[in-house]
PDB file of C-alpha atoms in Angstrom:
ATOM      1  CA  MET A  23      14.080 -20.100 -18.202  1.00  0.00           C
ATOM      2  CA  THR A  24      16.491 -21.685 -15.740  1.00  0.00           C
ATOM      3  CA  ILE A  25      14.969 -22.830 -12.474  1.00  0.00           C
ATOM      4  CA  PRO A  26      16.927 -21.933  -9.318  1.00  0.00           C
ATOM      5  CA  SER A  27      18.275 -24.773  -7.174  1.00  0.00           C
ATOM      6  CA  ASP A  28      17.079 -25.174  -3.587  1.00  0.00           C
ATOM      7  CA  THR A  29      20.115 -23.252  -2.299  1.00  0.00           C
ATOM      8  CA  GLN A  30      19.662 -20.478  -4.872  1.00  0.00           C
ATOM      9  CA  SER A  31      15.942 -20.243  -4.052  1.00  0.00           C
ATOM     10  CA  LEU A  32      16.772 -19.989  -0.354  1.00  0.00           C
ATOM     11  CA  ILE A  33      19.262 -17.167  -0.976  1.00  0.00           C
ATOM     12  CA  LEU A  34      16.769 -15.250  -3.159  1.00  0.00           C
ATOM     13  CA  SER A  35      13.779 -15.732  -0.852  1.00  0.00           C
ATOM     14  CA  ARG A  36      15.788 -14.531   2.152  1.00  0.00           C
ATOM     15  CA  ALA A  37      16.994 -11.541   0.125  1.00  0.00           C
ATOM     16  CA  ALA A  38      13.389 -10.657  -0.738  1.00  0.00           C
ATOM     17  CA  THR A  39      12.612 -10.259   2.970  1.00  0.00           C
ATOM     18  CA  ARG A  40      15.631  -8.087   3.799  1.00  0.00           C
ATOM     19  CA  PRO A  41      15.912  -4.321   3.425  1.00  0.00           C
ATOM     20  CA  GLY A  42      17.389  -3.434   0.044  1.00  0.00           C
ATOM     21  CA  ASN A  43      17.165  -7.081  -1.081  1.00  0.00           C
ATOM     22  CA  LEU A  44      20.511  -7.906   0.553  1.00  0.00           C
ATOM     23  CA  ALA A  45      21.511 -11.495  -0.224  1.00  0.00           C
ATOM     24  CA  LEU A  46      23.991 -11.661   2.653  1.00  0.00           C
ATOM     25  CA  PRO A  47      24.455 -13.426   4.971  1.00  0.00           C
ATOM     26  CA  LEU A  48      24.377 -16.618   2.942  1.00  0.00           C
ATOM     27  CA  PRO A  49      22.740 -19.746   4.397  1.00  0.00           C
ATOM     28  CA  GLU A  50      24.650 -21.424   7.204  1.00  0.00           C
ATOM     29  CA  GLY A  51      27.213 -23.913   5.935  1.00  0.00           C
ATOM     30  CA  LEU A  52      27.579 -22.270   2.511  1.00  0.00           C
ATOM     31  CA  VAL A  53      31.177 -21.028   2.668  1.00  0.00           C
ATOM     32  CA  GLY A  54      34.410 -20.970   0.711  1.00  0.00           C
ATOM     33  CA  ALA A  55      34.551 -22.393  -2.796  1.00  0.00           C
ATOM     34  CA  ALA A  56      30.955 -23.658  -2.656  1.00  0.00           C
ATOM     35  CA  ALA A  57      29.692 -20.150  -1.844  1.00  0.00           C
ATOM     36  CA  LYS A  58      31.795 -18.621  -4.639  1.00  0.00           C
ATOM     37  CA  MET A  59      30.480 -21.179  -7.129  1.00  0.00           C
ATOM     38  CA  VAL A  60      26.805 -20.681  -6.197  1.00  0.00           C
ATOM     39  CA  VAL A  61      27.091 -16.876  -6.127  1.00  0.00           C
ATOM     40  CA  GLY A  62      29.100 -16.850  -9.374  1.00  0.00           C
ATOM     41  CA  LYS A  63      26.368 -18.794 -11.192  1.00  0.00           C
ATOM     42  CA  MET A  64      23.680 -16.508  -9.763  1.00  0.00           C
ATOM     43  CA  ILE A  65      25.573 -13.385 -10.892  1.00  0.00           C
ATOM     44  CA  ALA A  66      26.072 -14.914 -14.361  1.00  0.00           C
ATOM     45  CA  ARG A  67      22.319 -15.585 -14.632  1.00  0.00           C
ATOM     46  CA  GLY A  68      21.541 -12.034 -13.506  1.00  0.00           C
ATOM     47  CA  TRP A  69      19.854 -13.102 -10.255  1.00  0.00           C
ATOM     48  CA  LEU A  70      22.378 -11.375  -7.991  1.00  0.00           C
ATOM     49  CA  GLU A  71      24.314  -8.163  -8.452  1.00  0.00           C
ATOM     50  CA  GLU A  72      27.495  -7.083  -6.747  1.00  0.00           C
ATOM     51  CA  VAL A  73      27.253  -3.487  -5.482  1.00  0.00           C
ATOM     52  CA  GLU A  74      29.369  -1.312  -3.228  1.00  0.00           C
ATOM     53  CA  ALA A  75      28.651  -2.056   0.428  1.00  0.00           C
ATOM     54  CA  ASN A  76      27.519   0.835   2.586  1.00  0.00           C
ATOM     55  CA  LEU A  77      29.702   0.290   5.623  1.00  0.00           C
ATOM     56  CA  ARG A  78      28.015   3.158   7.486  1.00  0.00           C
ATOM     57  CA  ARG A  79      24.822   1.110   7.436  1.00  0.00           C
ATOM     58  CA  SER A  80      26.813  -1.988   8.467  1.00  0.00           C
ATOM     59  CA  GLU A  81      25.919  -3.860   5.295  1.00  0.00           C
ATOM     60  CA  PRO A  82      27.657  -7.233   5.197  1.00  0.00           C
ATOM     61  CA  MET A  83      30.572  -7.498   2.760  1.00  0.00           C
ATOM     62  CA  TRP A  84      30.895 -10.173   0.106  1.00  0.00           C
ATOM     63  CA  ARG A  85      34.475  -9.266  -0.796  1.00  0.00           C
ATOM     64  CA  GLU A  86      36.971  -6.466  -0.265  1.00  0.00           C
ATOM     65  CA  THR A  87      38.010  -4.360  -3.253  1.00  0.00           C
ATOM     66  CA  GLY A  88      41.429  -3.557  -1.831  1.00  0.00           C
ATOM     67  CA  ASP A  89      40.980   0.193  -1.381  1.00  0.00           C
ATOM     68  CA  GLY A  90      39.286   0.043   1.993  1.00  0.00           C
ATOM     69  CA  HIS A  91      35.903  -0.586   0.385  1.00  0.00           C
ATOM     70  CA  GLY A  92      33.940  -3.731  -0.231  1.00  0.00           C
ATOM     71  CA  THR A  93      31.039  -5.123  -2.165  1.00  0.00           C
ATOM     72  CA  THR A  94      27.831  -6.773  -1.068  1.00  0.00           C
ATOM     73  CA  LEU A  95      25.277  -8.856  -2.959  1.00  0.00           C
ATOM     74  CA  ILE A  96      21.699  -7.867  -3.740  1.00  0.00           C
ATOM     75  CA  ALA A  97      18.935  -9.809  -5.453  1.00  0.00           C
ATOM     76  CA  THR A  98      17.927  -8.338  -8.819  1.00  0.00           C
ATOM     77  CA  GLU A  99      14.443  -8.085 -10.305  1.00  0.00           C
ATOM     78  CA  ALA A 100      15.262 -11.126 -12.462  1.00  0.00           C
ATOM     79  CA  GLY A 101      16.286 -13.062  -9.356  1.00  0.00           C
ATOM     80  CA  LEU A 102      13.080 -12.200  -7.538  1.00  0.00           C
ATOM     81  CA  GLU A 103      11.039 -13.103 -10.616  1.00  0.00           C
ATOM     82  CA  ALA A 104      12.859 -16.463 -10.790  1.00  0.00           C
ATOM     83  CA  ILE A 105      11.341 -17.390  -7.404  1.00  0.00           C
ATOM     84  CA  GLY A 106       7.881 -16.099  -8.266  1.00  0.00           C
ATOM     85  CA  ILE A 107       7.827 -12.544  -6.969  1.00  0.00           C
ATOM     86  CA  GLU A 108       5.769 -10.399  -9.338  1.00  0.00           C
ATOM     87  CA  PRO A 109       7.802  -7.999 -11.509  1.00  0.00           C
ATOM     88  CA  LEU A 110       5.781  -5.009 -10.264  1.00  0.00           C
ATOM     89  CA  ALA A 111       6.602  -5.674  -6.622  1.00  0.00           C
ATOM     90  CA  ALA A 112      10.224  -6.427  -7.534  1.00  0.00           C
ATOM     91  CA  SER A 113      10.579  -3.128  -9.399  1.00  0.00           C
ATOM     92  CA  ALA A 114       9.056  -1.245  -6.459  1.00  0.00           C
ATOM     93  CA  VAL A 115      11.647  -2.812  -4.176  1.00  0.00           C
ATOM     94  CA  ALA A 116      14.408  -1.896  -6.628  1.00  0.00           C
ATOM     95  CA  SER A 117      13.202   1.705  -6.950  1.00  0.00           C
ATOM     96  CA  ALA A 118      12.962   2.042  -3.169  1.00  0.00           C
ATOM     97  CA  ARG A 119      16.549   0.796  -2.906  1.00  0.00           C
ATOM     98  CA  LYS A 120      17.762   3.340  -5.489  1.00  0.00           C
ATOM     99  CA  ALA A 121      15.859   6.252  -3.911  1.00  0.00           C
ATOM    100  CA  LYS A 122      17.791   9.125  -2.370  1.00  0.00           C
ATOM    101  CA  PRO A 123      19.102   8.170   1.057  1.00  0.00           C
ATOM    102  CA  LYS A 124      17.640  10.089   3.978  1.00  0.00           C
ATOM    103  CA  PRO A 125      19.930  12.100   6.260  1.00  0.00           C
ATOM    104  CA  VAL A 126      21.830   9.997   8.782  1.00  0.00           C
ATOM    105  CA  GLN A 127      20.199  10.082  12.203  1.00  0.00           C
ATOM    106  CA  MET A 128      21.795   9.325  15.525  1.00  0.00           C
ATOM    107  CA  PRO A 129      21.135   5.767  16.823  1.00  0.00           C
ATOM    108  CA  ASP A 130      19.566   7.069  20.034  1.00  0.00           C
ATOM    109  CA  ASP A 131      17.168   9.287  18.059  1.00  0.00           C
ATOM    110  CA  PRO A 132      13.591   8.032  18.648  1.00  0.00           C
ATOM    111  CA  ASP A 133      12.623   9.122  15.111  1.00  0.00           C
ATOM    112  CA  THR A 134      15.197   6.822  13.485  1.00  0.00           C
ATOM    113  CA  ALA A 135      13.494   5.007  10.640  1.00  0.00           C
ATOM    114  CA  LYS A 136      13.994   1.276  10.633  1.00  0.00           C
ATOM    115  CA  PRO A 137      14.503  -0.451   7.259  1.00  0.00           C
ATOM    116  CA  VAL A 138      11.408  -2.205   5.948  1.00  0.00           C
ATOM    117  CA  ALA A 139      11.385  -5.143   3.563  1.00  0.00           C
ATOM    118  CA  ILE A 140       8.607  -5.949   1.120  1.00  0.00           C
ATOM    119  CA  ARG A 141       7.728  -9.633   1.152  1.00  0.00           C
ATOM    120  CA  ALA A 142       6.101 -11.265  -1.844  1.00  0.00           C
ATOM    121  CA  GLY A 143       2.470 -12.269  -1.522  1.00  0.00           C
ATOM    122  CA  THR A 144       1.678  -9.764   1.224  1.00  0.00           C
ATOM    123  CA  LYS A 145      -1.118  -7.225   1.136  1.00  0.00           C
ATOM    124  CA  GLN A 146       1.506  -4.467   1.036  1.00  0.00           C
ATOM    125  CA  ALA A 147       3.036  -5.995  -2.116  1.00  0.00           C
ATOM    126  CA  GLN A 148      -0.477  -6.310  -3.557  1.00  0.00           C
ATOM    127  CA  ILE A 149      -1.152  -2.603  -2.897  1.00  0.00           C
ATOM    128  CA  ILE A 150       2.161  -1.605  -4.521  1.00  0.00           C
ATOM    129  CA  ALA A 151       1.301  -3.685  -7.590  1.00  0.00           C
ATOM    130  CA  MET A 152      -2.100  -1.949  -7.834  1.00  0.00           C
ATOM    131  CA  LEU A 153      -0.474   1.494  -7.511  1.00  0.00           C
ATOM    132  CA  GLN A 154       1.936   0.691 -10.351  1.00  0.00           C
ATOM    133  CA  ARG A 155      -0.846  -0.034 -12.835  1.00  0.00           C
ATOM    134  CA  PRO A 156      -1.209   2.681 -15.491  1.00  0.00           C
ATOM    135  CA  GLU A 157      -4.716   3.509 -14.227  1.00  0.00           C
ATOM    136  CA  GLY A 158      -3.611   3.475 -10.556  1.00  0.00           C
ATOM    137  CA  ALA A 159      -6.075   2.454  -7.856  1.00  0.00           C
ATOM    138  CA  THR A 160      -8.724   4.043  -5.663  1.00  0.00           C
ATOM    139  CA  VAL A 161      -9.092   3.407  -1.952  1.00  0.00           C
ATOM    140  CA  ALA A 162     -12.276   1.419  -2.659  1.00  0.00           C
ATOM    141  CA  GLU A 163     -10.466  -0.844  -5.149  1.00  0.00           C
ATOM    142  CA  MET A 164      -7.605  -1.477  -2.713  1.00  0.00           C
ATOM    143  CA  VAL A 165     -10.048  -2.097   0.171  1.00  0.00           C
ATOM    144  CA  GLU A 166     -11.843  -4.692  -1.954  1.00  0.00           C
ATOM    145  CA  ALA A 167      -8.560  -6.404  -2.890  1.00  0.00           C
ATOM    146  CA  THR A 168      -7.065  -6.483   0.633  1.00  0.00           C
ATOM    147  CA  GLY A 169     -10.099  -6.674   2.895  1.00  0.00           C
ATOM    148  CA  TRP A 170      -8.726  -3.808   4.985  1.00  0.00           C
ATOM    149  CA  LEU A 171     -10.796  -0.894   6.228  1.00  0.00           C
ATOM    150  CA  ALA A 172     -10.411   2.387   4.338  1.00  0.00           C
ATOM    151  CA  HIS A 173      -8.663   4.188   7.215  1.00  0.00           C
ATOM    152  CA  THR A 174      -6.170   1.308   7.561  1.00  0.00           C
ATOM    153  CA  LEU A 175      -5.384   1.468   3.868  1.00  0.00           C
ATOM    154  CA  ARG A 176      -4.889   5.252   3.864  1.00  0.00           C
ATOM    155  CA  GLY A 177      -2.648   4.924   6.912  1.00  0.00           C
ATOM    156  CA  SER A 178      -0.593   2.269   5.155  1.00  0.00           C
ATOM    157  CA  ILE A 179      -0.158   4.502   2.110  1.00  0.00           C
ATOM    158  CA  SER A 180       0.967   7.531   4.117  1.00  0.00           C
ATOM    159  CA  GLY A 181       2.955   5.641   6.755  1.00  0.00           C
ATOM    160  CA  ALA A 182       4.475   2.445   5.399  1.00  0.00           C
ATOM    161  CA  LEU A 183       4.675   3.267   1.707  1.00  0.00           C
ATOM    162  CA  LYS A 184       5.396   7.017   1.653  1.00  0.00           C
ATOM    163  CA  LYS A 185       7.302   7.580   4.895  1.00  0.00           C
ATOM    164  CA  LYS A 186       9.081   4.293   5.584  1.00  0.00           C
ATOM    165  CA  LEU A 187       9.745   3.110   2.021  1.00  0.00           C
ATOM    166  CA  GLY A 188       9.918   6.592   0.488  1.00  0.00           C
ATOM    167  CA  LEU A 189       7.742   5.661  -2.502  1.00  0.00           C
ATOM    168  CA  PRO A 190       6.584   8.721  -4.499  1.00  0.00           C
ATOM    169  CA  ILE A 191       2.830   8.053  -4.464  1.00  0.00           C
ATOM    170  CA  ALA A 192       0.764  10.677  -6.272  1.00  0.00           C
ATOM    171  CA  ALA A 193      -2.958  11.310  -5.748  1.00  0.00           C
ATOM    172  CA  GLU A 194      -5.269  12.907  -8.301  1.00  0.00           C
ATOM    173  CA  LYS A 195      -9.015  13.350  -8.632  1.00  0.00           C
ATOM    174  CA  VAL A 196     -10.468  11.499 -11.605  1.00  0.00           C
ATOM    175  CA  GLU A 197     -14.033  12.185 -12.660  1.00  0.00           C
ATOM    176  CA  GLY A 198     -16.217   9.138 -12.119  1.00  0.00           C
ATOM    177  CA  ARG A 199     -13.635   7.335  -9.955  1.00  0.00           C
ATOM    178  CA  GLY A 200     -12.725   9.780  -7.193  1.00  0.00           C
ATOM    179  CA  THR A 201      -9.181  10.034  -5.815  1.00  0.00           C
ATOM    180  CA  VAL A 202      -6.784   7.755  -7.674  1.00  0.00           C
ATOM    181  CA  TYR A 203      -3.382   6.881  -6.217  1.00  0.00           C
ATOM    182  CA  LYS A 204      -0.453   6.030  -8.520  1.00  0.00           C
ATOM    183  CA  LEU A 205       3.235   5.276  -8.480  1.00  0.00           C
ATOM    184  CA  PRO A 206       5.036   7.005 -11.361  1.00  0.00           C
ATOM    185  CA  ALA A 207       6.298   4.578 -14.011  1.00  0.00           C
TER     186      ALA A 207
END
């Protein structure tokens, strides 16, 4: 497997912290032909993907397509894996990005949801990885793994994961284990 350069690692790690894994803006000083060369290699290796920019959300543009639209760059699962982000957390980020968009709300609306990024190595990423296991996870198992209190964990599931990220978390009672939470495969 090819190891990313320092510049490529910087681009991917910044993308992992941004909503929707946006790779733009590129690091300061990376412009012109150098930027095209670095991005071109990353696209060829499957670490970045060029997608249509959502100008309503003010996504930064990588290039214009000529018809009044443009493209932006996002880090792929392979790109996130190349810098050490677990595939389970990367796929959760990708599925959250591909989820149905919520209705557009006015900027002065106090209920406007702010985009949330999932960083690798966080307790939130750890919880998502546990929920993606075929057997799912109970509150007790997630409390043991994170060190959080049970009410904090349940609040995180209903607030951060379900409401903010829009992840379709299902809960079912399993005999001998209690309530098990899962993310559909």
